[in-house]
Each structure stands twice: as structure tokens, then as C-alpha cells.
Amino acid sequence: MATDNTATVESPQQRYVVPKVHGAPICPIFGRILVLTVTLVVCAFVAMTWYCEGIMWIYDPTTNSWPIYDCPSLAESFKIQNREFSGRTCRMAIAYNYETAYNMQKAGITVPYGTKPEDALERCILPHESEDDIMCYSVNQCTYMCRTADTNENCPYPGTINKDTTEIADNEQCNIYVASQTFSQTVDCYKVEVGPFCGRQFKVTPSNILVMRGIIVATVFMIVFWFISEFGLRATEKGLKQ
């Protein structure tokens, strides 16, 4: 009986082709980032412009300067312990005193009540009520408007002074200067408060600018974080599909 020696040929094993995995489309990602960027920028711009009643926080035509950049300087922004930021202009509030008001009127450095600050430069506005302060405005920095009488230093903040209201009061004295230092008088330091501003409309202070810089930095951080998150999620999704 013949034996069949024909070798049995096994059929080749079937191979499976793994399709190439693609990540999510990039265009929708950039679309979402663009929408987020426009929304955050517009909201921040409107909020800061509304607060300052104009775009003086960006550019001040009265001083031809860019407060958002140089009021205060960028170096001062990182001085955490610095509480006295310098500004281009200064406003000085003086507790009403008949003698002071009379001397100012006599020197011709007062303007009518209700005058706008930008129209009262190097002048003082007497209050309508004696309980209010005398407001003086200068195109110079605050260091030229008020100095301590004994040490010739910048006037201290009234809230940090221990005032003496007794009959023999011995309070620290400060020299105030108005009208480009053509008028001066000595008063109790706790009755004077100076505040720096970034322009001659006296609407934006260095502290305001610091807050706005913080808002800008936070906005940029959110956009960058969102950008990284979008592409991170895209890479994760692609890995899970593989």
C-alpha cells in the first residue's frame, strides 16, 4: 500500500494592519485659544479703561508718557517692601486751617472751588466746607511738596503719626511747598497727606498701575496655561487611542 509523503503546507498567518492614529485637529484648538485670548484681553482692557475713565493708564497726553510702562518704573514693581512709589505729579491734602487758607489767598495761589485738578496746577482749591481738606496740585513729585522740618525727609503718612492734641502739643512739623516752591508754610505733619499720581488729570496712581500690571500678567499666564493644556490633552488623547 502506497504512503502519501506529500508535505502538508500550512496557510500563512493572517497579519493585522494597525491604522495610524492621528491626534485631534489643530484648527479647533487654535480657534478656542483665539476666542479665549480675545475675550480676556477685551475684558481686561474695558475694566481698566472704565476704572480710569479713559486710556490714561496706557498713554497720558498731558505728560507725553506711558504710565503702564514707567509709572512706577518696572524696577520699582518688584520692591515688595516699598510703600512710597514715585509718580510724575502730586496731590497734597491739608486739613483746613483759617491761617493757612488766608495766607494762600493772600499769596494768590488759590482757585475757585469746583476747579478741575488739571486747571489747578501749582495752585490750591479751598474747600466749600471747613471740615474738608485744602487740595493742592503740582506738576512735580511729592518730594518737592512736603518735607519734614527737622530732618528734611519726605513727609510721613498721617496714619503712622502719634498726634498730640493737648494745649502744649509738640507734634512733628512739616514744611509744605506750593506754586513751584514759591509759597511755603509749616504745619503739623499729621494734618498733611501727599499722594503721587501718574498724570496731570490726577486719575491714575502708581498703585493703580501696579494692579493693572498684575492683571496683564495674570491674563498672559492664563492664555499660556490654556495653550499648554490644549496640546497636552491632545497628546494624551492620541496616546490613549494608540
PDB file of C-alpha atoms in Angstrom:
ATOM      1  CA  MET A   1       0.000   0.000   0.000  1.00  0.00           C
ATOM      2  CA  ALA A   2       1.482   3.323  -1.055  1.00  0.00           C
ATOM      3  CA  THR A   3       2.118   6.017   1.523  1.00  0.00           C
ATOM      4  CA  ASP A   4       1.342   9.688   0.722  1.00  0.00           C
ATOM      5  CA  ASN A   5       4.557  11.597   1.565  1.00  0.00           C
ATOM      6  CA  THR A   6       3.274  14.918   0.342  1.00  0.00           C
ATOM      7  CA  ALA A   7       4.168  17.595   2.948  1.00  0.00           C
ATOM      8  CA  THR A   8       1.307  19.458   4.444  1.00  0.00           C
ATOM      9  CA  VAL A   9       1.693  23.192   3.700  1.00  0.00           C
ATOM     10  CA  GLU A  10       0.325  25.436   6.419  1.00  0.00           C
ATOM     11  CA  SER A  11      -1.503  28.551   5.341  1.00  0.00           C
ATOM     12  CA  PRO A  12       0.330  31.798   6.247  1.00  0.00           C
ATOM     13  CA  GLN A  13      -0.816  33.503   9.475  1.00  0.00           C
ATOM     14  CA  GLN A  14      -3.057  36.486   8.844  1.00  0.00           C
ATOM     15  CA  ARG A  15      -1.448  39.827   9.742  1.00  0.00           C
ATOM     16  CA  TYR A  16      -3.421  42.731  11.121  1.00  0.00           C
ATOM     17  CA  VAL A  17      -2.569  46.240   9.952  1.00  0.00           C
ATOM     18  CA  VAL A  18      -2.728  48.786  12.784  1.00  0.00           C
ATOM     19  CA  PRO A  19      -4.083  52.057  11.409  1.00  0.00           C
ATOM     20  CA  LYS A  20      -2.064  55.187  12.069  1.00  0.00           C
ATOM     21  CA  VAL A  21      -3.507  57.181  14.945  1.00  0.00           C
ATOM     22  CA  HIS A  22      -3.977  60.883  14.406  1.00  0.00           C
ATOM     23  CA  GLY A  23      -4.452  63.478  17.092  1.00  0.00           C
ATOM     24  CA  ALA A  24      -7.346  65.856  17.278  1.00  0.00           C
ATOM     25  CA  PRO A  25      -7.429  68.552  14.573  1.00  0.00           C
ATOM     26  CA  ILE A  26      -5.279  71.564  15.385  1.00  0.00           C
ATOM     27  CA  CYS A  27      -7.519  74.236  13.865  1.00  0.00           C
ATOM     28  CA  PRO A  28     -10.262  73.948  16.541  1.00  0.00           C
ATOM     29  CA  ILE A  29      -7.574  74.191  19.223  1.00  0.00           C
ATOM     30  CA  PHE A  30      -6.236  77.449  17.835  1.00  0.00           C
ATOM     31  CA  GLY A  31      -9.809  78.643  17.425  1.00  0.00           C
ATOM     32  CA  ARG A  32     -10.536  78.107  21.117  1.00  0.00           C
ATOM     33  CA  ILE A  33      -7.269  79.758  22.123  1.00  0.00           C
ATOM     34  CA  LEU A  34      -8.053  82.749  19.911  1.00  0.00           C
ATOM     35  CA  VAL A  35     -11.533  83.136  21.403  1.00  0.00           C
ATOM     36  CA  LEU A  36     -10.128  82.922  24.937  1.00  0.00           C
ATOM     37  CA  THR A  37      -7.384  85.448  24.159  1.00  0.00           C
ATOM     38  CA  VAL A  38      -9.759  87.986  22.628  1.00  0.00           C
ATOM     39  CA  THR A  39     -12.241  87.589  25.492  1.00  0.00           C
ATOM     40  CA  LEU A  40      -9.657  88.037  28.255  1.00  0.00           C
ATOM     41  CA  VAL A  41      -7.903  90.955  26.555  1.00  0.00           C
ATOM     42  CA  VAL A  42     -11.154  92.804  25.847  1.00  0.00           C
ATOM     43  CA  CYS A  43     -12.444  92.271  29.391  1.00  0.00           C
ATOM     44  CA  ALA A  44      -9.173  93.453  30.963  1.00  0.00           C
ATOM     45  CA  PHE A  45      -8.963  96.486  28.667  1.00  0.00           C
ATOM     46  CA  VAL A  46     -12.568  97.538  29.285  1.00  0.00           C
ATOM     47  CA  ALA A  47     -12.242  97.105  33.056  1.00  0.00           C
ATOM     48  CA  MET A  48      -9.055  99.179  33.330  1.00  0.00           C
ATOM     49  CA  THR A  49     -10.300 101.857  30.941  1.00  0.00           C
ATOM     50  CA  TRP A  50     -13.607 102.132  32.795  1.00  0.00           C
ATOM     51  CA  TYR A  51     -11.844 102.434  36.150  1.00  0.00           C
ATOM     52  CA  CYS A  52      -9.545 105.214  34.892  1.00  0.00           C
ATOM     53  CA  GLU A  53     -12.313 106.917  32.894  1.00  0.00           C
ATOM     54  CA  GLY A  54     -10.149 106.783  29.795  1.00  0.00           C
ATOM     55  CA  ILE A  55      -6.947 105.322  28.429  1.00  0.00           C
ATOM     56  CA  MET A  56      -4.658 107.459  30.590  1.00  0.00           C
ATOM     57  CA  TRP A  57      -3.312 104.239  32.089  1.00  0.00           C
ATOM     58  CA  ILE A  58      -1.769 103.474  28.694  1.00  0.00           C
ATOM     59  CA  TYR A  59      -0.779 106.901  27.405  1.00  0.00           C
ATOM     60  CA  ASP A  60      -1.094 110.255  29.148  1.00  0.00           C
ATOM     61  CA  PRO A  61      -1.052 113.159  26.655  1.00  0.00           C
ATOM     62  CA  THR A  62      -0.629 115.731  29.452  1.00  0.00           C
ATOM     63  CA  THR A  63       2.833 114.395  30.292  1.00  0.00           C
ATOM     64  CA  ASN A  64       3.583 112.627  26.990  1.00  0.00           C
ATOM     65  CA  SER A  65       4.325 109.436  28.922  1.00  0.00           C
ATOM     66  CA  TRP A  66       3.288 105.789  29.076  1.00  0.00           C
ATOM     67  CA  PRO A  67       2.189 105.153  32.692  1.00  0.00           C
ATOM     68  CA  ILE A  68       1.671 101.423  32.205  1.00  0.00           C
ATOM     69  CA  TYR A  69       5.400 101.199  31.476  1.00  0.00           C
ATOM     70  CA  ASP A  70       7.096 103.883  33.544  1.00  0.00           C
ATOM     71  CA  CYS A  71       4.803 104.911  36.446  1.00  0.00           C
ATOM     72  CA  PRO A  72       6.309 103.499  38.551  1.00  0.00           C
ATOM     73  CA  SER A  73       9.379 102.133  36.820  1.00  0.00           C
ATOM     74  CA  LEU A  74       9.481  98.408  36.202  1.00  0.00           C
ATOM     75  CA  ALA A  75      12.279  98.073  38.765  1.00  0.00           C
ATOM     76  CA  GLU A  76      10.064  99.552  41.490  1.00  0.00           C
ATOM     77  CA  SER A  77       7.359  96.999  40.746  1.00  0.00           C
ATOM     78  CA  PHE A  78       9.430  94.286  42.400  1.00  0.00           C
ATOM     79  CA  LYS A  79      10.182  96.218  45.588  1.00  0.00           C
ATOM     80  CA  ILE A  80       7.693  94.433  47.817  1.00  0.00           C
ATOM     81  CA  GLN A  81       8.545  96.473  50.917  1.00  0.00           C
ATOM     82  CA  ASN A  82       8.398  99.805  49.121  1.00  0.00           C
ATOM     83  CA  ARG A  83       5.173 101.612  50.023  1.00  0.00           C
ATOM     84  CA  GLU A  84       6.107 105.001  48.568  1.00  0.00           C
ATOM     85  CA  PHE A  85       6.046 104.688  44.801  1.00  0.00           C
ATOM     86  CA  SER A  86       7.047 107.811  42.944  1.00  0.00           C
ATOM     87  CA  GLY A  87       4.740 109.447  40.425  1.00  0.00           C
ATOM     88  CA  ARG A  88       5.117 112.245  37.900  1.00  0.00           C
ATOM     89  CA  THR A  89       2.691 114.594  39.672  1.00  0.00           C
ATOM     90  CA  CYS A  90       1.458 115.053  43.224  1.00  0.00           C
ATOM     91  CA  ARG A  91      -1.682 115.942  45.124  1.00  0.00           C
ATOM     92  CA  MET A  92      -1.450 117.316  48.649  1.00  0.00           C
ATOM     93  CA  ALA A  93      -4.347 117.378  51.104  1.00  0.00           C
ATOM     94  CA  ILE A  94      -4.080 119.795  54.031  1.00  0.00           C
ATOM     95  CA  ALA A  95      -6.507 119.851  56.940  1.00  0.00           C
ATOM     96  CA  TYR A  96      -8.393 123.139  56.726  1.00  0.00           C
ATOM     97  CA  ASN A  97      -6.927 125.915  58.823  1.00  0.00           C
ATOM     98  CA  TYR A  98      -8.014 129.535  58.633  1.00  0.00           C
ATOM     99  CA  GLU A  99      -4.464 130.860  58.822  1.00  0.00           C
ATOM    100  CA  THR A 100      -3.230 128.563  56.072  1.00  0.00           C
ATOM    101  CA  ALA A 101      -6.193 129.376  53.832  1.00  0.00           C
ATOM    102  CA  TYR A 102      -5.754 133.114  54.416  1.00  0.00           C
ATOM    103  CA  ASN A 103      -2.035 133.004  53.611  1.00  0.00           C
ATOM    104  CA  MET A 104      -2.723 131.071  50.416  1.00  0.00           C
ATOM    105  CA  GLN A 105      -5.362 133.546  49.300  1.00  0.00           C
ATOM    106  CA  LYS A 106      -3.053 136.434  50.109  1.00  0.00           C
ATOM    107  CA  ALA A 107      -0.294 134.839  48.023  1.00  0.00           C
ATOM    108  CA  GLY A 108      -2.705 134.398  45.114  1.00  0.00           C
ATOM    109  CA  ILE A 109      -2.268 130.645  44.778  1.00  0.00           C
ATOM    110  CA  THR A 110      -5.914 129.627  45.233  1.00  0.00           C
ATOM    111  CA  VAL A 111      -8.509 128.893  42.568  1.00  0.00           C
ATOM    112  CA  PRO A 112     -12.315 128.796  42.886  1.00  0.00           C
ATOM    113  CA  TYR A 113     -13.999 125.796  44.443  1.00  0.00           C
ATOM    114  CA  GLY A 114     -15.001 123.257  41.802  1.00  0.00           C
ATOM    115  CA  THR A 115     -11.991 123.878  39.553  1.00  0.00           C
ATOM    116  CA  LYS A 116     -10.744 120.726  37.859  1.00  0.00           C
ATOM    117  CA  PRO A 117      -7.371 119.449  39.105  1.00  0.00           C
ATOM    118  CA  GLU A 118      -5.782 119.805  35.662  1.00  0.00           C
ATOM    119  CA  ASP A 119      -6.731 123.502  35.774  1.00  0.00           C
ATOM    120  CA  ALA A 120      -5.332 123.974  39.278  1.00  0.00           C
ATOM    121  CA  LEU A 121      -1.708 123.009  38.694  1.00  0.00           C
ATOM    122  CA  GLU A 122       0.633 124.659  41.210  1.00  0.00           C
ATOM    123  CA  ARG A 123      -2.471 126.038  42.909  1.00  0.00           C
ATOM    124  CA  CYS A 124      -4.774 125.059  45.772  1.00  0.00           C
ATOM    125  CA  ILE A 125      -8.530 124.617  45.921  1.00  0.00           C
ATOM    126  CA  LEU A 126     -10.121 125.793  49.145  1.00  0.00           C
ATOM    127  CA  PRO A 127     -12.954 123.564  50.390  1.00  0.00           C
ATOM    128  CA  HIS A 128     -16.602 124.535  50.399  1.00  0.00           C
ATOM    129  CA  GLU A 129     -16.915 123.282  53.978  1.00  0.00           C
ATOM    130  CA  SER A 130     -14.336 123.776  56.722  1.00  0.00           C
ATOM    131  CA  GLU A 131     -14.486 120.055  57.536  1.00  0.00           C
ATOM    132  CA  ASP A 132     -12.962 119.242  54.149  1.00  0.00           C
ATOM    133  CA  ASP A 133      -9.304 119.472  53.173  1.00  0.00           C
ATOM    134  CA  ILE A 134      -7.445 122.070  51.151  1.00  0.00           C
ATOM    135  CA  MET A 135      -6.366 120.324  47.946  1.00  0.00           C
ATOM    136  CA  CYS A 136      -3.149 121.385  46.207  1.00  0.00           C
ATOM    137  CA  TYR A 137      -1.825 120.045  42.904  1.00  0.00           C
ATOM    138  CA  SER A 138       1.672 120.091  41.485  1.00  0.00           C
ATOM    139  CA  VAL A 139       3.397 119.004  38.293  1.00  0.00           C
ATOM    140  CA  ASN A 140       6.364 117.939  40.414  1.00  0.00           C
ATOM    141  CA  GLN A 141       6.870 114.844  42.525  1.00  0.00           C
ATOM    142  CA  CYS A 142       5.639 114.730  46.111  1.00  0.00           C
ATOM    143  CA  THR A 143       9.152 115.013  47.477  1.00  0.00           C
ATOM    144  CA  TYR A 144       9.111 118.678  46.367  1.00  0.00           C
ATOM    145  CA  MET A 145       5.756 119.458  48.007  1.00  0.00           C
ATOM    146  CA  CYS A 146       6.270 118.335  51.580  1.00  0.00           C
ATOM    147  CA  ARG A 147       9.379 117.823  53.739  1.00  0.00           C
ATOM    148  CA  THR A 148       9.851 117.335  57.453  1.00  0.00           C
ATOM    149  CA  ALA A 149      11.083 120.494  59.179  1.00  0.00           C
ATOM    150  CA  ASP A 150      13.748 118.836  61.349  1.00  0.00           C
ATOM    151  CA  THR A 151      15.226 116.139  59.113  1.00  0.00           C
ATOM    152  CA  ASN A 152      14.230 117.398  55.637  1.00  0.00           C
ATOM    153  CA  GLU A 153      12.867 113.985  54.697  1.00  0.00           C
ATOM    154  CA  ASN A 154       9.703 113.007  52.865  1.00  0.00           C
ATOM    155  CA  CYS A 155       6.590 113.710  54.896  1.00  0.00           C
ATOM    156  CA  PRO A 156       5.314 110.645  56.759  1.00  0.00           C
ATOM    157  CA  TYR A 157       1.907 109.137  56.202  1.00  0.00           C
ATOM    158  CA  PRO A 158      -0.537 110.725  58.709  1.00  0.00           C
ATOM    159  CA  GLY A 159      -1.811 107.335  59.820  1.00  0.00           C
ATOM    160  CA  THR A 160       1.625 106.437  61.198  1.00  0.00           C
ATOM    161  CA  ILE A 161       1.966 109.578  63.345  1.00  0.00           C
ATOM    162  CA  ASN A 162       1.068 109.739  67.026  1.00  0.00           C
ATOM    163  CA  LYS A 163      -0.605 113.134  67.190  1.00  0.00           C
ATOM    164  CA  ASP A 164      -0.734 115.221  70.342  1.00  0.00           C
ATOM    165  CA  THR A 165      -3.916 117.259  70.804  1.00  0.00           C
ATOM    166  CA  THR A 166      -3.113 118.764  74.206  1.00  0.00           C
ATOM    167  CA  GLU A 167      -2.701 122.505  74.751  1.00  0.00           C
ATOM    168  CA  ILE A 168       1.077 122.159  74.772  1.00  0.00           C
ATOM    169  CA  ALA A 169       1.094 119.857  71.771  1.00  0.00           C
ATOM    170  CA  ASP A 170       4.535 119.027  70.430  1.00  0.00           C
ATOM    171  CA  ASN A 171       3.814 117.420  67.078  1.00  0.00           C
ATOM    172  CA  GLU A 172       6.283 116.810  64.294  1.00  0.00           C
ATOM    173  CA  GLN A 173       6.372 119.756  61.905  1.00  0.00           C
ATOM    174  CA  CYS A 174       6.385 119.637  58.122  1.00  0.00           C
ATOM    175  CA  ASN A 175       7.111 122.295  55.528  1.00  0.00           C
ATOM    176  CA  ILE A 176       4.650 122.426  52.643  1.00  0.00           C
ATOM    177  CA  TYR A 177       5.570 123.970  49.294  1.00  0.00           C
ATOM    178  CA  VAL A 178       3.135 125.145  46.629  1.00  0.00           C
ATOM    179  CA  ALA A 179       3.359 127.086  43.356  1.00  0.00           C
ATOM    180  CA  SER A 180       6.748 125.673  42.363  1.00  0.00           C
ATOM    181  CA  GLN A 181       8.010 126.224  45.918  1.00  0.00           C
ATOM    182  CA  THR A 182       7.292 129.975  45.841  1.00  0.00           C
ATOM    183  CA  PHE A 183       4.886 129.515  48.761  1.00  0.00           C
ATOM    184  CA  SER A 184       5.780 127.638  51.930  1.00  0.00           C
ATOM    185  CA  GLN A 185       4.337 127.186  55.375  1.00  0.00           C
ATOM    186  CA  THR A 186       4.968 124.976  58.386  1.00  0.00           C
ATOM    187  CA  VAL A 187       2.118 122.806  59.672  1.00  0.00           C
ATOM    188  CA  ASP A 188       1.671 119.705  61.817  1.00  0.00           C
ATOM    189  CA  CYS A 189       2.702 116.649  59.817  1.00  0.00           C
ATOM    190  CA  TYR A 190      -0.407 114.705  60.770  1.00  0.00           C
ATOM    191  CA  LYS A 191      -2.503 117.369  59.014  1.00  0.00           C
ATOM    192  CA  VAL A 192      -0.820 116.804  55.645  1.00  0.00           C
ATOM    193  CA  GLU A 193      -1.130 113.886  53.249  1.00  0.00           C
ATOM    194  CA  VAL A 194       0.550 113.667  49.857  1.00  0.00           C
ATOM    195  CA  GLY A 195      -0.284 111.221  47.107  1.00  0.00           C
ATOM    196  CA  PRO A 196       1.618 110.554  43.861  1.00  0.00           C
ATOM    197  CA  PHE A 197      -0.158 110.412  40.514  1.00  0.00           C
ATOM    198  CA  CYS A 198       0.890 109.459  37.008  1.00  0.00           C
ATOM    199  CA  GLY A 199      -0.572 112.407  35.099  1.00  0.00           C
ATOM    200  CA  ARG A 200      -1.958 115.905  35.321  1.00  0.00           C
ATOM    201  CA  GLN A 201      -5.565 114.755  35.370  1.00  0.00           C
ATOM    202  CA  PHE A 202      -4.916 113.057  38.734  1.00  0.00           C
ATOM    203  CA  LYS A 203      -6.912 109.922  37.995  1.00  0.00           C
ATOM    204  CA  VAL A 204      -4.244 107.207  37.895  1.00  0.00           C
ATOM    205  CA  THR A 205      -1.858 106.450  40.751  1.00  0.00           C
ATOM    206  CA  PRO A 206       1.269 104.268  40.714  1.00  0.00           C
ATOM    207  CA  SER A 207      -0.609 101.763  42.880  1.00  0.00           C
ATOM    208  CA  ASN A 208      -3.339 101.556  40.225  1.00  0.00           C
ATOM    209  CA  ILE A 209      -0.703 100.833  37.598  1.00  0.00           C
ATOM    210  CA  LEU A 210       0.779  98.038  39.708  1.00  0.00           C
ATOM    211  CA  VAL A 211      -2.640  96.393  39.933  1.00  0.00           C
ATOM    212  CA  MET A 212      -3.108  96.737  36.170  1.00  0.00           C
ATOM    213  CA  ARG A 213       0.290  95.187  35.521  1.00  0.00           C
ATOM    214  CA  GLY A 214      -0.773  92.290  37.704  1.00  0.00           C
ATOM    215  CA  ILE A 215      -3.960  91.883  35.670  1.00  0.00           C
ATOM    216  CA  ILE A 216      -1.946  91.865  32.434  1.00  0.00           C
ATOM    217  CA  VAL A 217       0.491  89.255  33.772  1.00  0.00           C
ATOM    218  CA  ALA A 218      -2.408  87.103  35.008  1.00  0.00           C
ATOM    219  CA  THR A 219      -4.096  87.350  31.599  1.00  0.00           C
ATOM    220  CA  VAL A 220      -0.932  86.249  29.789  1.00  0.00           C
ATOM    221  CA  PHE A 221      -0.448  83.388  32.269  1.00  0.00           C
ATOM    222  CA  MET A 222      -3.998  82.127  31.697  1.00  0.00           C
ATOM    223  CA  ILE A 223      -3.545  82.194  27.917  1.00  0.00           C
ATOM    224  CA  VAL A 224      -0.218  80.317  28.084  1.00  0.00           C
ATOM    225  CA  PHE A 225      -1.650  77.794  30.563  1.00  0.00           C
ATOM    226  CA  TRP A 226      -4.648  77.193  28.306  1.00  0.00           C
ATOM    227  CA  PHE A 227      -2.355  76.785  25.276  1.00  0.00           C
ATOM    228  CA  ILE A 228      -0.230  74.165  27.049  1.00  0.00           C
ATOM    229  CA  SER A 229      -3.306  72.376  28.394  1.00  0.00           C
ATOM    230  CA  GLU A 230      -4.914  72.121  24.963  1.00  0.00           C
ATOM    231  CA  PHE A 231      -1.885  70.448  23.386  1.00  0.00           C
ATOM    232  CA  GLY A 232      -1.327  68.329  26.488  1.00  0.00           C
ATOM    233  CA  LEU A 233      -4.858  66.952  26.228  1.00  0.00           C
ATOM    234  CA  ARG A 234      -4.357  66.372  22.509  1.00  0.00           C
ATOM    235  CA  ALA A 235      -1.221  64.316  23.166  1.00  0.00           C
ATOM    236  CA  THR A 236      -2.963  62.336  25.928  1.00  0.00           C
ATOM    237  CA  GLU A 237      -5.926  61.550  23.687  1.00  0.00           C
ATOM    238  CA  LYS A 238      -3.602  60.371  20.931  1.00  0.00           C
ATOM    239  CA  GLY A 239      -1.746  58.112  23.361  1.00  0.00           C
ATOM    240  CA  LEU A 240      -4.964  56.520  24.627  1.00  0.00           C
ATOM    241  CA  LYS A 241      -6.078  55.750  21.073  1.00  0.00           C
ATOM    242  CA  GLN A 242      -2.777  54.017  20.353  1.00  0.00           C
TER     243      GLN A 242
END
